[in-house]
Coordinates of C-alpha atoms and ligand atoms in Angstrom, one line a residue:
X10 CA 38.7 48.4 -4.2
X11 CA 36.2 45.6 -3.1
X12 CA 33.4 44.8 -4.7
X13 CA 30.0 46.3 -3.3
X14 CA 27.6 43.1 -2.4
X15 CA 25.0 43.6 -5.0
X16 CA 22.1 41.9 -2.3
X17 CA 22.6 45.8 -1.2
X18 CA 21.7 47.3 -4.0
X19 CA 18.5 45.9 -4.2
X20 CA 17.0 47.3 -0.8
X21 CA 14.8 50.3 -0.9
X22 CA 17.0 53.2 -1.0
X23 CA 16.3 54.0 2.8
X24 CA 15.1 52.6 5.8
X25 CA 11.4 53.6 6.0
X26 CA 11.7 55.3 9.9
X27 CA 15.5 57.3 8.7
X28 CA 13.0 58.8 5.4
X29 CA 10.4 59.5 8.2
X30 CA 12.8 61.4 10.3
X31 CA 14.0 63.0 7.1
X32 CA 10.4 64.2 5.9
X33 CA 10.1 65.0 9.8
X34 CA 13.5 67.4 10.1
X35 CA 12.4 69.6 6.8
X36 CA 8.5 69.9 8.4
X37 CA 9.9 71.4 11.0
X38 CA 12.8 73.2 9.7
X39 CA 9.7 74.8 7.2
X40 CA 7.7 75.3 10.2
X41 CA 10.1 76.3 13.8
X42 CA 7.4 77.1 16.1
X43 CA 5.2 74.1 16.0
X44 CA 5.2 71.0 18.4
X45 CA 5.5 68.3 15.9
X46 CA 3.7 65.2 17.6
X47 CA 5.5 61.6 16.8
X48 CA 2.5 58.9 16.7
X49 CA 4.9 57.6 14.4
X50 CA 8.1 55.1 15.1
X51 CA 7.4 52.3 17.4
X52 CA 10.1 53.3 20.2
X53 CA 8.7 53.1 23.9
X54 CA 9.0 56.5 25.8
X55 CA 8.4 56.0 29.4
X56 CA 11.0 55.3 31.7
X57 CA 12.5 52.1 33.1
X58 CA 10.3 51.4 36.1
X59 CA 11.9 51.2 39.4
X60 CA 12.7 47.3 40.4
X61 CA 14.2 46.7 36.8
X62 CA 16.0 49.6 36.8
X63 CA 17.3 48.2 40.4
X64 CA 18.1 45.1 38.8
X65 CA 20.3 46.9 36.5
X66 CA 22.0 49.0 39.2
X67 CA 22.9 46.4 41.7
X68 CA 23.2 44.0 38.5
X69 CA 26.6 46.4 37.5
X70 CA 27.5 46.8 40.9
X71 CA 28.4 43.5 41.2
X72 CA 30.4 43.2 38.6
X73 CA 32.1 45.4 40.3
X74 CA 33.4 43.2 43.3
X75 CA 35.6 39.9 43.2
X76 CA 33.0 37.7 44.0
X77 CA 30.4 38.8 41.8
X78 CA 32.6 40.2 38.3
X79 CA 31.7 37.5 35.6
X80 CA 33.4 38.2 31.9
X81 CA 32.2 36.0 29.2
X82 CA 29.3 34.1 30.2
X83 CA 27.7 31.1 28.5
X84 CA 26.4 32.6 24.9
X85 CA 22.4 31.4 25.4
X86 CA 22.2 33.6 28.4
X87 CA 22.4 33.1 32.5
X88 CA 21.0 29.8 33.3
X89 CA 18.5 31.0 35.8
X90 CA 17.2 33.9 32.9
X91 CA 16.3 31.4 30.6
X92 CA 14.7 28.9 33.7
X93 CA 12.5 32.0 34.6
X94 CA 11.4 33.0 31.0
X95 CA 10.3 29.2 30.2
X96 CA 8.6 29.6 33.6
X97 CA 6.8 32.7 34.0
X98 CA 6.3 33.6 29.8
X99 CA 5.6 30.2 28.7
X100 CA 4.1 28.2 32.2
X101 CA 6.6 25.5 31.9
X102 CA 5.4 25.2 28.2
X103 CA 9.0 25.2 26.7
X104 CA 12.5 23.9 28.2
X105 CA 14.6 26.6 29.5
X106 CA 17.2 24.7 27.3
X107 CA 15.2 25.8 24.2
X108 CA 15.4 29.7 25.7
X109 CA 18.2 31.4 23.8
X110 CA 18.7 34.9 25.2
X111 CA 19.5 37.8 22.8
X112 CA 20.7 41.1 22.5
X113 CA 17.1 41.4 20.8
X114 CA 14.7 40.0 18.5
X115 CA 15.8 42.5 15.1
X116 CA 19.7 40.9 15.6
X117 CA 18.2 37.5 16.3
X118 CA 16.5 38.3 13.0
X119 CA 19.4 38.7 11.4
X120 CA 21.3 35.6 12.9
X121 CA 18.7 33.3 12.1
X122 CA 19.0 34.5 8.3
X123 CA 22.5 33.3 8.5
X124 CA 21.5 30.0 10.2
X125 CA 19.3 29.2 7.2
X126 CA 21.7 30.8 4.7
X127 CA 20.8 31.7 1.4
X128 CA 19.7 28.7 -0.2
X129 CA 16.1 28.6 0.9
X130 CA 12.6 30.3 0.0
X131 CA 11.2 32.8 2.9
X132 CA 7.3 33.7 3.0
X133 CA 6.3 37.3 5.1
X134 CA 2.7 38.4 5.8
X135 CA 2.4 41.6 3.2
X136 CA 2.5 44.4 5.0
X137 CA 5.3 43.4 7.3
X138 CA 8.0 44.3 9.7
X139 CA 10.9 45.7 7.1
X140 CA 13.3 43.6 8.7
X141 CA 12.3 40.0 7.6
X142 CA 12.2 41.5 4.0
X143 CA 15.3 43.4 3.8
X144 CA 17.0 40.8 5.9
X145 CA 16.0 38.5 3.2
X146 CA 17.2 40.8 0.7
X147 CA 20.5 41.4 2.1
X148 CA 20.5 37.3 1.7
X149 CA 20.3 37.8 -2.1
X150 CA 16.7 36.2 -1.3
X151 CA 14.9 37.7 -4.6
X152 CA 15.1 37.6 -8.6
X153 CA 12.7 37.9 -11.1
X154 CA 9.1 39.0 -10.0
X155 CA 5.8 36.5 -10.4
X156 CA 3.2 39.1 -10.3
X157 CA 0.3 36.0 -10.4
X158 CA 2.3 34.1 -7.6
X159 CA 3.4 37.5 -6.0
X160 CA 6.8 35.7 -6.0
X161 CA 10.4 37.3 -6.2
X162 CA 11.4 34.1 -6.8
X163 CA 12.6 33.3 -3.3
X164 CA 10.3 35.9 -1.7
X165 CA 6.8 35.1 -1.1
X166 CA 4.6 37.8 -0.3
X167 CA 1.6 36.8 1.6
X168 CA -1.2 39.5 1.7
X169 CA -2.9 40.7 4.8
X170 CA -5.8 42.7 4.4
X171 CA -9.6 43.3 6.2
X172 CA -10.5 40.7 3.3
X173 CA -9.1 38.1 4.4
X174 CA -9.4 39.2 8.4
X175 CA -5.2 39.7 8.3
X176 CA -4.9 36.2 8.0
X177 CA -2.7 35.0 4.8
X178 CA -5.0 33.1 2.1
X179 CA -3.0 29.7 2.7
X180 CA -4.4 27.8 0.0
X181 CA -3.4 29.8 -2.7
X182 CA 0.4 30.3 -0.3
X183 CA 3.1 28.6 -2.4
X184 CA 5.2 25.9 0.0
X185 CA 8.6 28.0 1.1
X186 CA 10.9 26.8 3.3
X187 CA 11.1 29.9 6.0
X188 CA 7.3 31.4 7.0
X189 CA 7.9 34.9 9.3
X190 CA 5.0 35.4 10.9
X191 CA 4.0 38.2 13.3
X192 CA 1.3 38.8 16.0
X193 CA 0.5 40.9 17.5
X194 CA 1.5 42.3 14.0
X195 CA 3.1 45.2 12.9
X196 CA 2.3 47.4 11.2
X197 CA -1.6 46.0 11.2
X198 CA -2.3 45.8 14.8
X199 CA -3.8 42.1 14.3
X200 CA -3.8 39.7 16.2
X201 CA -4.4 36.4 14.8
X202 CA -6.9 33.6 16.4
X203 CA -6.1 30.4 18.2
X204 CA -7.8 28.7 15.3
X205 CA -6.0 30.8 12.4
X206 CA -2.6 29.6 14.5
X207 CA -3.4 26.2 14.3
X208 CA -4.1 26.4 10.3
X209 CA -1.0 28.2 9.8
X210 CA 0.9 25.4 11.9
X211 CA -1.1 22.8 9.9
X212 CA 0.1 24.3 6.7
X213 CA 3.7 24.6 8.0
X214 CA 3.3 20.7 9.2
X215 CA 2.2 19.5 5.4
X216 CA 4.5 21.3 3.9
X217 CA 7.7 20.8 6.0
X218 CA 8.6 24.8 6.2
X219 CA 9.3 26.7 9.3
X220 CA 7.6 29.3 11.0
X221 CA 9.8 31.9 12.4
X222 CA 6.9 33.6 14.6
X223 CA 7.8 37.0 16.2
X224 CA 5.7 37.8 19.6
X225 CA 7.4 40.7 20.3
X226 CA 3.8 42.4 21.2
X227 CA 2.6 39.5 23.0
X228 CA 1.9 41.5 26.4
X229 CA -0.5 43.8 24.7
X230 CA -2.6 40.4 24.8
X231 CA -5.4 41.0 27.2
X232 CA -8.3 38.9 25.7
X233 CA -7.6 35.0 27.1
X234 CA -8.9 34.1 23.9
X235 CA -5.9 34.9 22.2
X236 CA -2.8 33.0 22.0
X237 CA 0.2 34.6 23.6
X238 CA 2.9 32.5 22.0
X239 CA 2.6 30.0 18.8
X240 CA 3.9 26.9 21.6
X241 CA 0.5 27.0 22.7
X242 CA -0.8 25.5 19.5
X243 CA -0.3 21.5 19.0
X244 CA 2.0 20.5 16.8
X245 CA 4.0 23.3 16.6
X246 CA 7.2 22.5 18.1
X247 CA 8.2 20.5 15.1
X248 CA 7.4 23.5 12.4
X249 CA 8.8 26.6 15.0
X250 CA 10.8 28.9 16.8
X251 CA 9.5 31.6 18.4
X252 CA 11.1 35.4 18.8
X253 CA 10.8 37.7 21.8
X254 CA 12.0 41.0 23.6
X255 CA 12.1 42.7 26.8
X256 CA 11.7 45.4 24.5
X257 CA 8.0 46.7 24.6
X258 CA 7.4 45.0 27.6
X259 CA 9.8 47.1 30.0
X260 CA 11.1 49.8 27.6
X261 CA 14.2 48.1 26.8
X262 CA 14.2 49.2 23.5
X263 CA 17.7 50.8 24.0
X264 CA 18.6 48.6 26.9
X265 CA 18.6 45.7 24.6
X266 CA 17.6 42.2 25.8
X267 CA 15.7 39.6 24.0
X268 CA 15.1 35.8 23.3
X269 CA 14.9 33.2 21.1
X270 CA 13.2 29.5 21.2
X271 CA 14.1 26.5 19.4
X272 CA 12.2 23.5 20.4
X273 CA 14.2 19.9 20.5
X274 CA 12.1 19.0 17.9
X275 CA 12.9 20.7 15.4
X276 CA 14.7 19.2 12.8
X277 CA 15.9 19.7 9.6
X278 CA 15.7 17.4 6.7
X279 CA 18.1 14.9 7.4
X280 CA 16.9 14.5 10.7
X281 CA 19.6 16.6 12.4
X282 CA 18.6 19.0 15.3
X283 CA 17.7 22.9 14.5
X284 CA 18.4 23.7 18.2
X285 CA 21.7 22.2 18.0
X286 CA 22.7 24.6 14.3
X287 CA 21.3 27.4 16.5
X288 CA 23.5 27.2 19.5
X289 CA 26.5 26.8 16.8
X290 CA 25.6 30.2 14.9
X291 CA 25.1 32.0 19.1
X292 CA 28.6 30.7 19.9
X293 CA 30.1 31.0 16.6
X294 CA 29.3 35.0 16.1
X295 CA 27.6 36.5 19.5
X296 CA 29.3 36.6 22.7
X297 CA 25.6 36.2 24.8
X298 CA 23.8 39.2 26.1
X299 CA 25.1 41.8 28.2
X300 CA 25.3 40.3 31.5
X301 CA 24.5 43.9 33.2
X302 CA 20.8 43.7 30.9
X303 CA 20.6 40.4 32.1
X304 CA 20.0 41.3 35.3
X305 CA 17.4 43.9 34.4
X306 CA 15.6 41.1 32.6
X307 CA 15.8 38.7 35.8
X308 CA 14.5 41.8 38.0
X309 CA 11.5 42.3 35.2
X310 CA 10.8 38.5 35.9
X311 CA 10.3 38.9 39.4
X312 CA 7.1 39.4 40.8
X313 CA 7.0 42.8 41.5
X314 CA 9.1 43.8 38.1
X315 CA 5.9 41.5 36.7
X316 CA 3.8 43.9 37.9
X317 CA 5.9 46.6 36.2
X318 CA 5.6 45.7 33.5
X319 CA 1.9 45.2 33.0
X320 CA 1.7 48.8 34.6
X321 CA 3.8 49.9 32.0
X322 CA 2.3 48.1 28.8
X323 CA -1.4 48.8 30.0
X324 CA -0.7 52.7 29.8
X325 CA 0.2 52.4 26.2
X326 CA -2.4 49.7 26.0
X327 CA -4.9 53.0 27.2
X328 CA -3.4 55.2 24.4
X329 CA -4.0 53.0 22.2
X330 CA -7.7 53.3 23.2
X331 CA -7.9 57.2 22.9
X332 CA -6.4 57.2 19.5
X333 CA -8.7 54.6 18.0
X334 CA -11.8 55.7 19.7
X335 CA -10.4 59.6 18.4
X336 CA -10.2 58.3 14.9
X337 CA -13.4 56.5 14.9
X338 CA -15.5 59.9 16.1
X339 CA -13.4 61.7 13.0
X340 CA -15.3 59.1 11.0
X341 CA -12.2 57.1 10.3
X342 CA -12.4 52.7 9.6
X343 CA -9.8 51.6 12.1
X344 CA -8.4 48.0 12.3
X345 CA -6.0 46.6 15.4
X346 CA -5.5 49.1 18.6
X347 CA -6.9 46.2 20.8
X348 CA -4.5 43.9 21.9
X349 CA -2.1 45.6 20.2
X350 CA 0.2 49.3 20.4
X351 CA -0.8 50.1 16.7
X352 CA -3.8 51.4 14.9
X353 CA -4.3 50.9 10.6
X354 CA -6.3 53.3 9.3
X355 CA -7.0 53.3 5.6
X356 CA -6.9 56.8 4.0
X357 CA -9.5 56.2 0.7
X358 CA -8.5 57.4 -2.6
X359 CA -4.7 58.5 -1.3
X360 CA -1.6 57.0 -1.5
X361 CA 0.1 56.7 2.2
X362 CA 2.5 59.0 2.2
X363 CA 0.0 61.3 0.2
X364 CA -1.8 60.5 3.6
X365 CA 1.3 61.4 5.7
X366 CA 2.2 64.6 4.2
X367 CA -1.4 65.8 4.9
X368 CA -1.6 64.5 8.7
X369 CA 1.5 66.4 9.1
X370 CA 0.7 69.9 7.4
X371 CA -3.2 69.7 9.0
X372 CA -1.8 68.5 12.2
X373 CA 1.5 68.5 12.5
X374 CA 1.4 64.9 13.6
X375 CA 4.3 62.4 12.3
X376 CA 2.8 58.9 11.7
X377 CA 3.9 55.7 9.6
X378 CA 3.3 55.4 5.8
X379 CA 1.9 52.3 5.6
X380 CA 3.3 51.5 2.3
X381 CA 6.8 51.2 3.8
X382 CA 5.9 47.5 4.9
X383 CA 4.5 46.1 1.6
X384 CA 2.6 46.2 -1.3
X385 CA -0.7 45.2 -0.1
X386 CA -0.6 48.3 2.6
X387 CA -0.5 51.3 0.2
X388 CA -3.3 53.7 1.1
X389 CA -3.0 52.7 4.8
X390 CA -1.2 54.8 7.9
X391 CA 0.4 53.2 11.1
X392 CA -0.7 55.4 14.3
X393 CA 1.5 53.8 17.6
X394 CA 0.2 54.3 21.2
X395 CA 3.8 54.8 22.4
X396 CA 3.9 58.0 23.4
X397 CA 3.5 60.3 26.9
X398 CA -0.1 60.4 27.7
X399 CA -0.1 64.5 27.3
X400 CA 1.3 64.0 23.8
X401 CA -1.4 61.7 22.7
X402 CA -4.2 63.7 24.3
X403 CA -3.0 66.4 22.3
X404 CA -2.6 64.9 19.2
X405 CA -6.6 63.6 19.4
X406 CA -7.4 66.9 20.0
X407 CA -5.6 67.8 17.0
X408 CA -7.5 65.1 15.0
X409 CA -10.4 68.0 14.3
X410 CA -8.1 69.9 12.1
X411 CA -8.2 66.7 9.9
X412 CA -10.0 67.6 6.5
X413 CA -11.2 65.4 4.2
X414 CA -8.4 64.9 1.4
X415 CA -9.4 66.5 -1.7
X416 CA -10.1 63.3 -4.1
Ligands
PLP5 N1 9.8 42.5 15.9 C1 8.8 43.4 15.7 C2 7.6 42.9 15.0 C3 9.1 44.7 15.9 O1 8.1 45.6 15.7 C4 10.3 45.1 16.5 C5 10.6 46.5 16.8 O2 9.9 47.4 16.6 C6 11.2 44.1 16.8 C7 11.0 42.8 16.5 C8 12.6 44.5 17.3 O3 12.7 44.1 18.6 P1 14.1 44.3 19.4 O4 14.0 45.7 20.0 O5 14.0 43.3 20.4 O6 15.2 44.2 18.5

């Protein structure tokens, strides 16, 4: 018999959204006749619009002739994807040599914790995206808990909270070597400042660490006040790499297609080159994207696959509106929902899945436990704005049958 990896004992028993679904299938196993509503998982539902899902379609149909079959293709993605990403995300801002494309940022996740290995100290906003954490985990990234430095030795929590406007107290941060950071964040909905960005890049740049900043949201960014990606911040393409997906933006959430940047300068250090590591791990252990999603992403790229897309995110941009504005006339203190798919909503004087259980027996509604992405989130709920308009109409209408919890 082999020897279980004891890094995999350590994570919580189950992965928060298969405990939701779990809680989810009894509630309605208890209860057959109602329509359970989901504001709950993050997953896009709206269909692939029509000029990326042509890009897909005449993408497989020409692997399907001599001339236009390709097998394995180079592992950082088609040359003229990555050329279009550095020019129409990032306005010439990065190299479409830095462009690594992905299969998605959550395995991108995962292959830049085996890039760093598990030798160095990793720092996530509290609450978080479970994946930096358990990733971490899975690394053998914790020991012994520092409830004064909220350490696990090589875990650094970093609390994000209406106190401190979302934004990590960095003086009282210990250095670490790896500093995930997310925004538009999940679970919180905030979205942090051009001025908070360049403090964060600051501290990364005095302490030599790297930022590993996920923008997987960054579409939902409508105010021009706001930075869209962390390269727009000086400095900070020698302190880090940036993390993106076609995900939210066209619904590829099942499709799969992300990408990756690693800036030139980016160095480890003995001076080597990051970028150079990176390209090792991509060839070393992924084979590249599927070329047949490639072609969906160049089609999203184009003009009118653009225009697609911002079609697409600004309807769940608008339920996002309806539920906050919902849970504000219920009386409810809501944070994010702006600039962002999610809406964090703190339930006073209950626990959050206390709060959960009650949103679903008053109205059958399945939302996210906020407790499931740190310490610093317990009390809070998660509502998401992905969801068919009908469905979230419905589910503020259902808002009324919210009573006040009994504590
Ligand atoms: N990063 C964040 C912050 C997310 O919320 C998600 C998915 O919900 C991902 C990454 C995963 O993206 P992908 O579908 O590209 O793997």
């Amino acid at each position: 018999m082999v020897r279980r990896n004891p890094n995999m004992a350590k994570l919580p028993t189950a992965y928060l959204f298969r405990e939701i679904s779990r809680r989810k299938k009894i509630f309605m196993e208890k209860n057959p006749t109602v329509k359970v509503i989901s504001l709950g998982i993050g997953d896009t539902t709206e269909p692939l619009p029509p000029h990326v899902m042509k890009g897909l379609v005449d993408g497989a149909r020409k692997l399907g002739t001599r001339q236009g079959f390709l097998g394995y293709g180079d592992e950082p993605g088609f040359s003229e994807l990555r050329e279009k990403i550095a020019q129409k995300m990032y306005g010439g801002k990065v190299d479409a040599e830095e462009i690594f494309v992905s299969d998605g940022a959550k395995p991108d996740i995962g292959r830049f914790q085996i890039l760093f290995g598990n030798n160095v100290s990793v720092a996530v906003q509290d609450p978080a995206y479970p994946v930096y954490v358990d990733s971490s985990v899975i690394m053998g990234q914790t020991g012994g808990y520092d409830n004064s430095a909220r350490r696990f030795d090589n875990l650094v929590y970093m609390p994000c909270t209406p106190e401190n406007d979302f934004f990590p107290d960095l003086e009282h941060t210990p250095r670490t070597d790896l500093i995930f950071f997310c925004s538009p964040n999940n679970p919180t909905g905030a979205v942090a400042t051009r001025d908070q960005l360049r403090r964060l890049v600051d501290f990364a740049r005095n302490n030599n660490s790297i930022i590993i900043f996920d923008a997987a949201y960054r579409e939902f960014i409508s105010d021009p006040e706001l930075p869209k990606t962390i390269f727009e911040i000086e400095g900070a393409r020698e302190v880090a790499i940036e993390l993106n997906s076609f995900s939210k933006l066209v619904g590829f959430t099942g499709v799969r297609l992300g990408w990756s940047i690693v800036p030139n300068q980016l160095k480890y250090d003995d001076g080597s080159s990051v970028k150079h590591d990176w390209n090792r791990v991509v060839t070393t252990i992924f084979n590249g994207a599927s070329n047949v999603v490639q072609y969906g992403g160049l089609a999203a790229l184009d003009d009118e696959g653009m225009k697609e897309m911002e079609r697409l995110v600004s309807y769940y941009v608008e339920n996002a509106r309806i539920i906050k504005e919902a849970l504000g006339i219920i009386g409810l203190k809501t944070y994010g929902g702006s600039n962002s798919p999610y809406i964090w909503v703190k339930f006073e004087g209950e626990t959050s899945w206390d709060a959960f259980s009650r949103i679903l027996q008053q109205t059958c509604i399945v939302t996210t436990p906020g407790s499931g992405f740190g310490m610093s989130a317990e009390g809070y709920i998660r509502f998401s704005a992905f969801g068919h308009r009908s469905d979230i109409e419905e589910a503020v209408r259902r808002f009324d049958k919210l009573l006040p919890s009994k504590n």
